Coordinates of C-alpha atoms and ligand atoms in Angstrom, one line a residue:
X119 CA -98.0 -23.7 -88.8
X120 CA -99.2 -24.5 -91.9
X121 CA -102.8 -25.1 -91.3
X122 CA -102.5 -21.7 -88.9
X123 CA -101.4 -20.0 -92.1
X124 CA -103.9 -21.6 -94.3
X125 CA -106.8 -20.2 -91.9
X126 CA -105.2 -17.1 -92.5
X127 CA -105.5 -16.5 -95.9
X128 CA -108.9 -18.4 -96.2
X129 CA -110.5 -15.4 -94.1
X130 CA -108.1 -12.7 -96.1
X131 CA -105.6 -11.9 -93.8
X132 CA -102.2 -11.1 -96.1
X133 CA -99.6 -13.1 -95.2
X134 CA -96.9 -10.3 -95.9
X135 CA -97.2 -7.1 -93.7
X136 CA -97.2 -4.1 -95.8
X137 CA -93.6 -2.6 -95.6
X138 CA -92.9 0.2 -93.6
X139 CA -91.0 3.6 -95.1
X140 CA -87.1 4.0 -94.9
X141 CA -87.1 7.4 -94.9
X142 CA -89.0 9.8 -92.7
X143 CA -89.3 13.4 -94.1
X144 CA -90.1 15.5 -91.1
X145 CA -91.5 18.9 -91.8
X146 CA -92.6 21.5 -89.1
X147 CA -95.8 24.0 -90.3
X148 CA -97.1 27.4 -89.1
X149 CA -99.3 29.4 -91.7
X150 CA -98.1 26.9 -95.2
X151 CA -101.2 25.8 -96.5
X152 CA -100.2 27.5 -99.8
X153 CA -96.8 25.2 -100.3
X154 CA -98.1 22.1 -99.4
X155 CA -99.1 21.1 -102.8
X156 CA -96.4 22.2 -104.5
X157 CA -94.0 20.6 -101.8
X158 CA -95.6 17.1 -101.8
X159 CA -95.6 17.0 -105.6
X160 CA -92.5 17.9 -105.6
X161 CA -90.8 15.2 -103.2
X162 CA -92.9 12.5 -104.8
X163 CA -91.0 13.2 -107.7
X164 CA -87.3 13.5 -106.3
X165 CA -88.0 10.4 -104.3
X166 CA -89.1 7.5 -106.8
X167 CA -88.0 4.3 -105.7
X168 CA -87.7 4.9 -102.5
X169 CA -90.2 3.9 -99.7
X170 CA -90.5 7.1 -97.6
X171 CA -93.3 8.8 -95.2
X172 CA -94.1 12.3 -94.8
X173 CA -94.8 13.6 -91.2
X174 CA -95.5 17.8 -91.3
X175 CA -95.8 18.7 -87.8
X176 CA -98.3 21.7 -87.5
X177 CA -98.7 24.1 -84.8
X178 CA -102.7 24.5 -84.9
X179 CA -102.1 27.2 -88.2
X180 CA -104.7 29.7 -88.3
X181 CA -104.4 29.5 -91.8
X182 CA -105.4 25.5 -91.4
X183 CA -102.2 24.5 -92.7
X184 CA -103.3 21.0 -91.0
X185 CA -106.8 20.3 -92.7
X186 CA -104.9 20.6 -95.9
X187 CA -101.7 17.9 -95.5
X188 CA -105.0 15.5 -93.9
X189 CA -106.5 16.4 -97.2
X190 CA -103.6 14.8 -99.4
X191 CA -103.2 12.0 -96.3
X192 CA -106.7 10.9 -97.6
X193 CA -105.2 10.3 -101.0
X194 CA -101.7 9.3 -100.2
X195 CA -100.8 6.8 -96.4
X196 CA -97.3 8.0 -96.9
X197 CA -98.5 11.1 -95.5
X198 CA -99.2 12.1 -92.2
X199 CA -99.9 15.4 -90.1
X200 CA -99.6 16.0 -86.3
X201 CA -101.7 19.0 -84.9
X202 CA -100.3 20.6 -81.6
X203 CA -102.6 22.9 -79.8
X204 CA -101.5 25.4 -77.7
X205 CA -97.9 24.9 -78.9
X206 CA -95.5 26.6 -80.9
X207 CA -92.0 25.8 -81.8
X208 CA -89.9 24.8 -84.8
X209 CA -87.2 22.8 -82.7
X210 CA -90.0 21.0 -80.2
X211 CA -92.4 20.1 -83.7
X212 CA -89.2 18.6 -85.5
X213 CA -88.4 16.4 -82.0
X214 CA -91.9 15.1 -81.9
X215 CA -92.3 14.3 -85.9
X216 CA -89.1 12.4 -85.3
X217 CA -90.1 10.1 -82.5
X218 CA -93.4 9.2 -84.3
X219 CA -91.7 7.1 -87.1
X220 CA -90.2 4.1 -87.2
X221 CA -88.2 4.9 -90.1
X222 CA -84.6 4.1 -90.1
X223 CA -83.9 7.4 -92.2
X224 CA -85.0 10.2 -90.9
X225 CA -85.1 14.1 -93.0
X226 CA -85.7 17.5 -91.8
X227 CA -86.9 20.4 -94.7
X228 CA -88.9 23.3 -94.2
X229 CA -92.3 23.4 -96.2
X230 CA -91.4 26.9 -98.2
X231 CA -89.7 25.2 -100.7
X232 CA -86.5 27.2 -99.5
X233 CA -84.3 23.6 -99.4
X234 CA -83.4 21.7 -102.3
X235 CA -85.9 18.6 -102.8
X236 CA -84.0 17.2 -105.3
X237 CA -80.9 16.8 -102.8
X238 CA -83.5 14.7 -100.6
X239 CA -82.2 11.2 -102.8
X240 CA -78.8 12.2 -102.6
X241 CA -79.1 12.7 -98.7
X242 CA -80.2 9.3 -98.3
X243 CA -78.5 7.3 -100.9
X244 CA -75.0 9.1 -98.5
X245 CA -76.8 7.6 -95.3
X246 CA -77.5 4.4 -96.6
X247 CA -73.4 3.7 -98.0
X248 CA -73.1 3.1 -93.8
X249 CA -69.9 5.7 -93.0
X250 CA -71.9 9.0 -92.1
X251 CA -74.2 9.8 -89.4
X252 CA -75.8 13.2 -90.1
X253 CA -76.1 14.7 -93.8
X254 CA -76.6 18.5 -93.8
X255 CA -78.0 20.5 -96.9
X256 CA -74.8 23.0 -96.9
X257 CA -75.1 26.4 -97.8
X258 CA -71.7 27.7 -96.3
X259 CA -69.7 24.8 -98.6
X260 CA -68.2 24.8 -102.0
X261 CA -70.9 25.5 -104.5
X262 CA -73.7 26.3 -101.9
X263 CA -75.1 29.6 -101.4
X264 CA -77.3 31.6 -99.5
X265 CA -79.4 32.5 -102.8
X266 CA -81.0 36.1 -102.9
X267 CA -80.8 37.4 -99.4
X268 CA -80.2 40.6 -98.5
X269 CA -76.9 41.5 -96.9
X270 CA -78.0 42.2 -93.9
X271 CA -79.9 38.8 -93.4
X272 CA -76.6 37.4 -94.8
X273 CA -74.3 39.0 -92.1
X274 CA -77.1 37.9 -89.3
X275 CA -76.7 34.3 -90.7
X276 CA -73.1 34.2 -90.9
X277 CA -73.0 36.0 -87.4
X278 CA -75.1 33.4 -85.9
X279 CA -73.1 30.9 -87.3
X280 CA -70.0 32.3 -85.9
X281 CA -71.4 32.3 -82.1
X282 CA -72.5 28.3 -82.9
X283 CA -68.6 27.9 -82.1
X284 CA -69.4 28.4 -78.7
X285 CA -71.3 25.3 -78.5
X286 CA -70.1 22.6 -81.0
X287 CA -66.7 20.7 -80.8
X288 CA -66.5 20.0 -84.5
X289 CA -66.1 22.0 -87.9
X290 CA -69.3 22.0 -89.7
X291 CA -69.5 24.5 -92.1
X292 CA -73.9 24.9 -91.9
X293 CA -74.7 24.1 -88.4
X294 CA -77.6 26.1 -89.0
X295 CA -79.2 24.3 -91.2
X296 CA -83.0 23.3 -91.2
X297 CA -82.3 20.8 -93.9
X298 CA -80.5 17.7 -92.9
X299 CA -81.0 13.8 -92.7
X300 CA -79.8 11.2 -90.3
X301 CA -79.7 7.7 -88.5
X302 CA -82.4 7.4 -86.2
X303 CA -79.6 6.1 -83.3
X304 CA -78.2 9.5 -83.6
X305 CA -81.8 10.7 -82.2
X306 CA -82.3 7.8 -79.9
X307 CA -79.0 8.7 -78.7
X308 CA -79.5 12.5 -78.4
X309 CA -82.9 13.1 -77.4
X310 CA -83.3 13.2 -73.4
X311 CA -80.6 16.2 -74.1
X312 CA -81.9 18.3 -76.5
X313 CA -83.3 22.0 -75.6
X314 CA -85.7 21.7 -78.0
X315 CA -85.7 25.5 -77.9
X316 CA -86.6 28.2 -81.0
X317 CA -84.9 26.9 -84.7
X318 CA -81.8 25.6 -84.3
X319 CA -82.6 21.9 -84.2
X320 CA -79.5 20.4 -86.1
X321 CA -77.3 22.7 -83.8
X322 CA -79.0 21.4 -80.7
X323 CA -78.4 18.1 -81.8
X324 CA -75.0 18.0 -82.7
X325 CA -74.2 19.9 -79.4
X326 CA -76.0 17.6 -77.7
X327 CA -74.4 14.2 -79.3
X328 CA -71.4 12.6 -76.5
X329 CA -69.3 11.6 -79.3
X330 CA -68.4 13.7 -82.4
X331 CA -70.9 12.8 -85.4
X332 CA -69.8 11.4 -88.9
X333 CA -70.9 14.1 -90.5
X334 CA -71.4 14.8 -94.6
X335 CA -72.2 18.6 -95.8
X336 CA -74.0 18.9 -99.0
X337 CA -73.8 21.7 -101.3
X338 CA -77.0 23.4 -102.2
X339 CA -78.6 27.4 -102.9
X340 CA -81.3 28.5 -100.4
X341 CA -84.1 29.3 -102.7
X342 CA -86.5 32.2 -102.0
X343 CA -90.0 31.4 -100.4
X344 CA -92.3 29.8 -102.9
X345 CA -95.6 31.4 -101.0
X346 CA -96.4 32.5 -97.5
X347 CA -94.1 34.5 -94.6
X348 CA -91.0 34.1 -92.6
X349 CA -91.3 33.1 -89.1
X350 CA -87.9 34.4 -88.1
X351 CA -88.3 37.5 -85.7
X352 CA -86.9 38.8 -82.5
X353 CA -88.2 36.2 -80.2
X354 CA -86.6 33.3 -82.8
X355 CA -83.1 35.4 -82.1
X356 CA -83.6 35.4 -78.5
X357 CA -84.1 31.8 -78.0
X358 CA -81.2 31.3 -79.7
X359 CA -78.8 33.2 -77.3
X360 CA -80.8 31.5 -74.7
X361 CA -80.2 27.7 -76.6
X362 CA -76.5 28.6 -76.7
X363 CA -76.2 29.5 -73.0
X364 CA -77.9 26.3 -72.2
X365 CA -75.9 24.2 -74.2
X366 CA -72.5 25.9 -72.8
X367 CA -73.4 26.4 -68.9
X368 CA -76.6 24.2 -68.6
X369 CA -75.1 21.6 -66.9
X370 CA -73.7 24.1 -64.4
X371 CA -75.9 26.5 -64.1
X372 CA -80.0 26.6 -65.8
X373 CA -79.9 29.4 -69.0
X374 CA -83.0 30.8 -67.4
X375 CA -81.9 31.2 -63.9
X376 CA -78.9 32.8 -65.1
X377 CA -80.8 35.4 -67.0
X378 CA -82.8 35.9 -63.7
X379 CA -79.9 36.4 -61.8
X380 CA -78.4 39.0 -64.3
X381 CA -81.7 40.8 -64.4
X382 CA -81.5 41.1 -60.4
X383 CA -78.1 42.7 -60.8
X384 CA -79.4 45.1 -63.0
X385 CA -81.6 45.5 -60.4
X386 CA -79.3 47.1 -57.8
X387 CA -78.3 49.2 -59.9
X388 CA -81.6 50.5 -60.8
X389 CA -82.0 50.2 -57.0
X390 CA -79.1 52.3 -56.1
X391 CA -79.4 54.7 -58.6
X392 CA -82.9 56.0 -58.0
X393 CA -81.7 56.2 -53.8
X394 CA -79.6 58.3 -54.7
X395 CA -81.5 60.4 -57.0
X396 CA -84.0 60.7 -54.0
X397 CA -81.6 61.4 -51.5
X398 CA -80.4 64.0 -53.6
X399 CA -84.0 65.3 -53.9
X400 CA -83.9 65.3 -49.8
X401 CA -86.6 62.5 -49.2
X402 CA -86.6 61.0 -46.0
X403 CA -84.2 57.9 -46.5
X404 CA -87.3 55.4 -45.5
X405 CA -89.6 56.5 -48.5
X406 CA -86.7 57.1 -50.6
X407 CA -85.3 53.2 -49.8
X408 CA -89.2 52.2 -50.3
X409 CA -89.4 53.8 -53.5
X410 CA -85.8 52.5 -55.2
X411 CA -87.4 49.2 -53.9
X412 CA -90.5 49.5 -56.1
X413 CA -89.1 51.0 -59.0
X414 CA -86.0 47.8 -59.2
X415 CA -89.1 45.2 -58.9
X416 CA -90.8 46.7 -61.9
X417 CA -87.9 46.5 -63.7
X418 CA -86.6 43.3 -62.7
X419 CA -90.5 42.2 -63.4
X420 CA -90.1 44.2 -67.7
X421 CA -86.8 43.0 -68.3
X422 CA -87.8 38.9 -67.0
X423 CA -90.7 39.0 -68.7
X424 CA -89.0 40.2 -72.1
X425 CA -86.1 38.0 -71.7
X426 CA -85.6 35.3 -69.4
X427 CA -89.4 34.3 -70.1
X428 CA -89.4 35.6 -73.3
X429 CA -91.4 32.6 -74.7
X430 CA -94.2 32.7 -71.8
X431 CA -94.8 36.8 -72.1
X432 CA -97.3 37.8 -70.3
X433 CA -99.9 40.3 -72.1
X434 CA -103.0 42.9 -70.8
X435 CA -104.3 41.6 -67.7
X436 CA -101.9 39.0 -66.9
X437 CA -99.7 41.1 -67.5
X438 CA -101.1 43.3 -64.5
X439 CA -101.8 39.9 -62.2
X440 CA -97.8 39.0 -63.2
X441 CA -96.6 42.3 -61.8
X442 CA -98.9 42.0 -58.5
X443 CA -97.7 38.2 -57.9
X444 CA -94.1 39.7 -58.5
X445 CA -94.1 41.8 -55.8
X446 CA -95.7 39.5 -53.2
X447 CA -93.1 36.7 -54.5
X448 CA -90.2 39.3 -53.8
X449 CA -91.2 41.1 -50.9
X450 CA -91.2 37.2 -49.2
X451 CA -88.0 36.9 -50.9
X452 CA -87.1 39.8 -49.3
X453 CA -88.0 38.6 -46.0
X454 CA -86.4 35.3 -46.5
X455 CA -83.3 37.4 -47.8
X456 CA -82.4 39.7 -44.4
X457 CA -84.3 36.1 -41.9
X458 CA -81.2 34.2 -43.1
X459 CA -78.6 36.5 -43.4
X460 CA -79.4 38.1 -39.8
X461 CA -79.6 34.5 -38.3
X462 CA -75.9 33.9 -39.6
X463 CA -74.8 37.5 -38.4
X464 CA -76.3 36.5 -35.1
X465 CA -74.3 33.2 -35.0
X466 CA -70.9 35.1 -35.5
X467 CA -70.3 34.8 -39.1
X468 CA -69.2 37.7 -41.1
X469 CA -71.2 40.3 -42.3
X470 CA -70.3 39.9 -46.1
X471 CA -70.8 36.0 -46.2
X472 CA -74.4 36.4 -43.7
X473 CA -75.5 39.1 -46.3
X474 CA -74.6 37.1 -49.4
X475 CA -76.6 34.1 -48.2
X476 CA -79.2 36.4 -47.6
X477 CA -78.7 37.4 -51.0
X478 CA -78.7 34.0 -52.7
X479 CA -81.5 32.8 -50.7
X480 CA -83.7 36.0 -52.0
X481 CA -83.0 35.4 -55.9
X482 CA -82.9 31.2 -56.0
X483 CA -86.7 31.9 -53.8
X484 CA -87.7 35.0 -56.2
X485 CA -87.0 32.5 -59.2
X486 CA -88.4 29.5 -58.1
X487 CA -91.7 31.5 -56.5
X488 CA -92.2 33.3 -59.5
X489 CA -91.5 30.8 -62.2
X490 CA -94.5 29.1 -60.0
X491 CA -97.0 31.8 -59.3
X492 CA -95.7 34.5 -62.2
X493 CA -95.0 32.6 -65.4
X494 CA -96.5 29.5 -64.5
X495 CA -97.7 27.7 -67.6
X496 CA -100.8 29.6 -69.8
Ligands
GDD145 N1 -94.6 23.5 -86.2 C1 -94.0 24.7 -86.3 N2 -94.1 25.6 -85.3 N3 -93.4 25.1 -87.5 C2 -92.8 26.3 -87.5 C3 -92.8 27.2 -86.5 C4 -93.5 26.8 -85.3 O1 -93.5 27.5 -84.3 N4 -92.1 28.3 -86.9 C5 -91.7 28.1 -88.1 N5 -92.1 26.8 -88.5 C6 -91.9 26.2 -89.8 C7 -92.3 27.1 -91.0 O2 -93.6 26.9 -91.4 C8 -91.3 26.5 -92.1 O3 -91.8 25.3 -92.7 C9 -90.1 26.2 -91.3 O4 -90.5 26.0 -90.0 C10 -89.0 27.3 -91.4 O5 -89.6 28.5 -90.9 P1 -89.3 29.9 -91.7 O6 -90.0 30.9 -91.0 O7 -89.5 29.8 -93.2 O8 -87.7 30.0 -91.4 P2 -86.6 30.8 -92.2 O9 -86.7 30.5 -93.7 O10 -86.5 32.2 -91.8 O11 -85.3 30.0 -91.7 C11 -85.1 28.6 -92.1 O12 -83.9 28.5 -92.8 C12 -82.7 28.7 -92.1 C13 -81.6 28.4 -93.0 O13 -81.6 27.1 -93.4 C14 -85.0 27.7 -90.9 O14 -85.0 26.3 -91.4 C15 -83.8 27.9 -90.1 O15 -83.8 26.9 -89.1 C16 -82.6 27.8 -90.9 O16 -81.5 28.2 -90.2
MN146 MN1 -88.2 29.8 -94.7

């Protein structure tokens, strides 16, 4: 052994690895070049002493967020930037900066300078004492705050925290929170479950954990944005209703499939409605029926592509190849719908239950088909 070791250092192998970091700092980018500075010089200075890594997770920024973290990786190893093409996602980047560290530690902040740096040391220093899984920079606790927002952002935040109820057994007063640190078993633990959908990655988490976490909420004040935009819009919100119905009825029943099915009852009654209206207009019932028939597929085709596949719209000319595949997928569906409920009638079964297996047949085929051949992957 000793010789072996001997060798080693005669040709200028160090005996002793370097030592890894404790603490991972995982931070998600989209259009933050202009914080980055500020943000690493910041944390260097809250967290003297201890041996930590910073992974930003950027989603191919136009504004090159990720040639300027690889920039300050040249000058600093502690620092570290993933580039996802063809991605986007707040929830999805966090989940992949987390599994690339080994740290034992491992923090989630934003890169707008919004969350407290200076709470980072704090966060850990409560991780390390052994008796808490999860720390969560708190604004909804004593002596946090929500800083300058405007009340309606306020009331959207505290609304949003409201429905989280729906979805977590425990009493967290944040669970919205993008700023939080915890063990890395909580992750290992967690993981294969997660939705990974939109913002709401601590939620996700803690919804998705078997046994209630040991949890610790500390205080802090949003701050406003040091530079740059808000990524929060309408599609952010939507994923959220969409996380929350997965976390509640997923293991029943898919979030998207249920949206589907709701959109196809909406459907019917665009259906019936326009047959009517024809009818009414004294249109031979044939054209009128072929018409309704037409005008609920468009719609069913709008209202899916705005919500149930909200995060795979289709735009301009796929847009127009969608809506074609659409029709083909549901006139087969169609077919498929009155084959199998006419087979039943024939074998004596009652009408209702030969027409609602038609029925289900049609929409679990009109899903599958056109989550295949309508919003198949870009
Ligand atoms: N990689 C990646 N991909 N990062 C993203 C994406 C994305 O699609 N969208 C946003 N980010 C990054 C932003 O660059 C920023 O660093 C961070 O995620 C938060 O995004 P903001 O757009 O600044 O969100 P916000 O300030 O409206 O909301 C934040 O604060 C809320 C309150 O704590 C988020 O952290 C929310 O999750 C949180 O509830
Ligand atoms: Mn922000």
């Amino acid at each position: 052994m000793e010789s072996l070791a001997m060798e080693h250092s005669s040709v200028g192998v160090s005996a002793q690895p370097c030592q890894s970091a404790d603490l991972a700092v995982i931070i998600p980018t989209f259009n933050e070049s202009s914080n980055i500075a500020e943000l690493v010089r910041r944390i260097r200075a809250s967290l003297q002493g201890i041996r930590f890594e910073l992974i930003f997770v950027d989603d191919d920024s136009p504004d090159r967020t990720w040639q300027t973290v690889r920039e300050l990786a040249r000058t600093d190893p502690r620092i570290r930037c993933i580039r996802r093409v063809g991605r986007r996602g707040l929830s999805s980047a966090v989940i992949e900066g987390m599994l690339a560290t080994g740290a034992p530690f491992v923090g989630v902040m934003d890169a707008d300078l919004q969350h407290d740096e200076t709470l980072l040391s704090a966060m850990f220093g409560t991780l390390r004492e052994g008796d808490v899984d999860l720390v969560i920079g708190s604004r909804y606790v004593e002596s946090g705050g929500i800083g300058e927002w405007d009340s309606k952002r306020a009331a959207m935040s505290r609304f949003a925290t409201s429905l989280s109820r729906f979805v977590i057994k425990q009493p967290i007063g944040d669970p919205m929170s993008g700023f939080f640190m915890l063990r890395r078993e909580v992750i290992d633990q967690v993981v294969q479950r997660l939705s990974g959908q939109g913002y709401k990655i601590l939620l996700d988490i803690v919804a998705s954990a078997e046994s209630p976490l040991r949890v610790r909420e500390l205080p802090y004040t949003f701050r406003a944005r040091f530079s740059g935009e808000s990524k929060l819009d309408a599609n952010v919100l939507w994923q959220y209703v969409m996380m929350l119905f997965d976390k509640r009825f997923g293991h029943i029943i898919p979030a998207r499939f249920l949206m589907f099915a709701l959109v196809g009852l909406s459907g019917v009654a665009v259906h019936l409605g326009m047959l009517s209206a024809l009818m009414a207009a004294s249109m031979r019932f044939a054209v009128a029926q072929g018409t309704a028939t037409v005008v609920a597929m468009t719609t069913n085709f709008l209202l899916n592509n705005v919500l149930t596949y909200r995060d795979k719209r289709l735009h301009g000319w796929r847009f127009v190849k969608g809506l074609v595949s659409f029709y083909l997928v549901c006139g087969l569906g169609a077919v498929a719908n009155v084959g199998v409920a006419s087979s039943l009638y024939e074998q004596h079964y009652a009408w209702v239950l030969a027409g609602v297996a038609g029925i289900l047949v049609g929409v679990i085929w009109n899903y599958l088909a056109s989550a295949v051949f309508t919003w198949k992957k870009a």
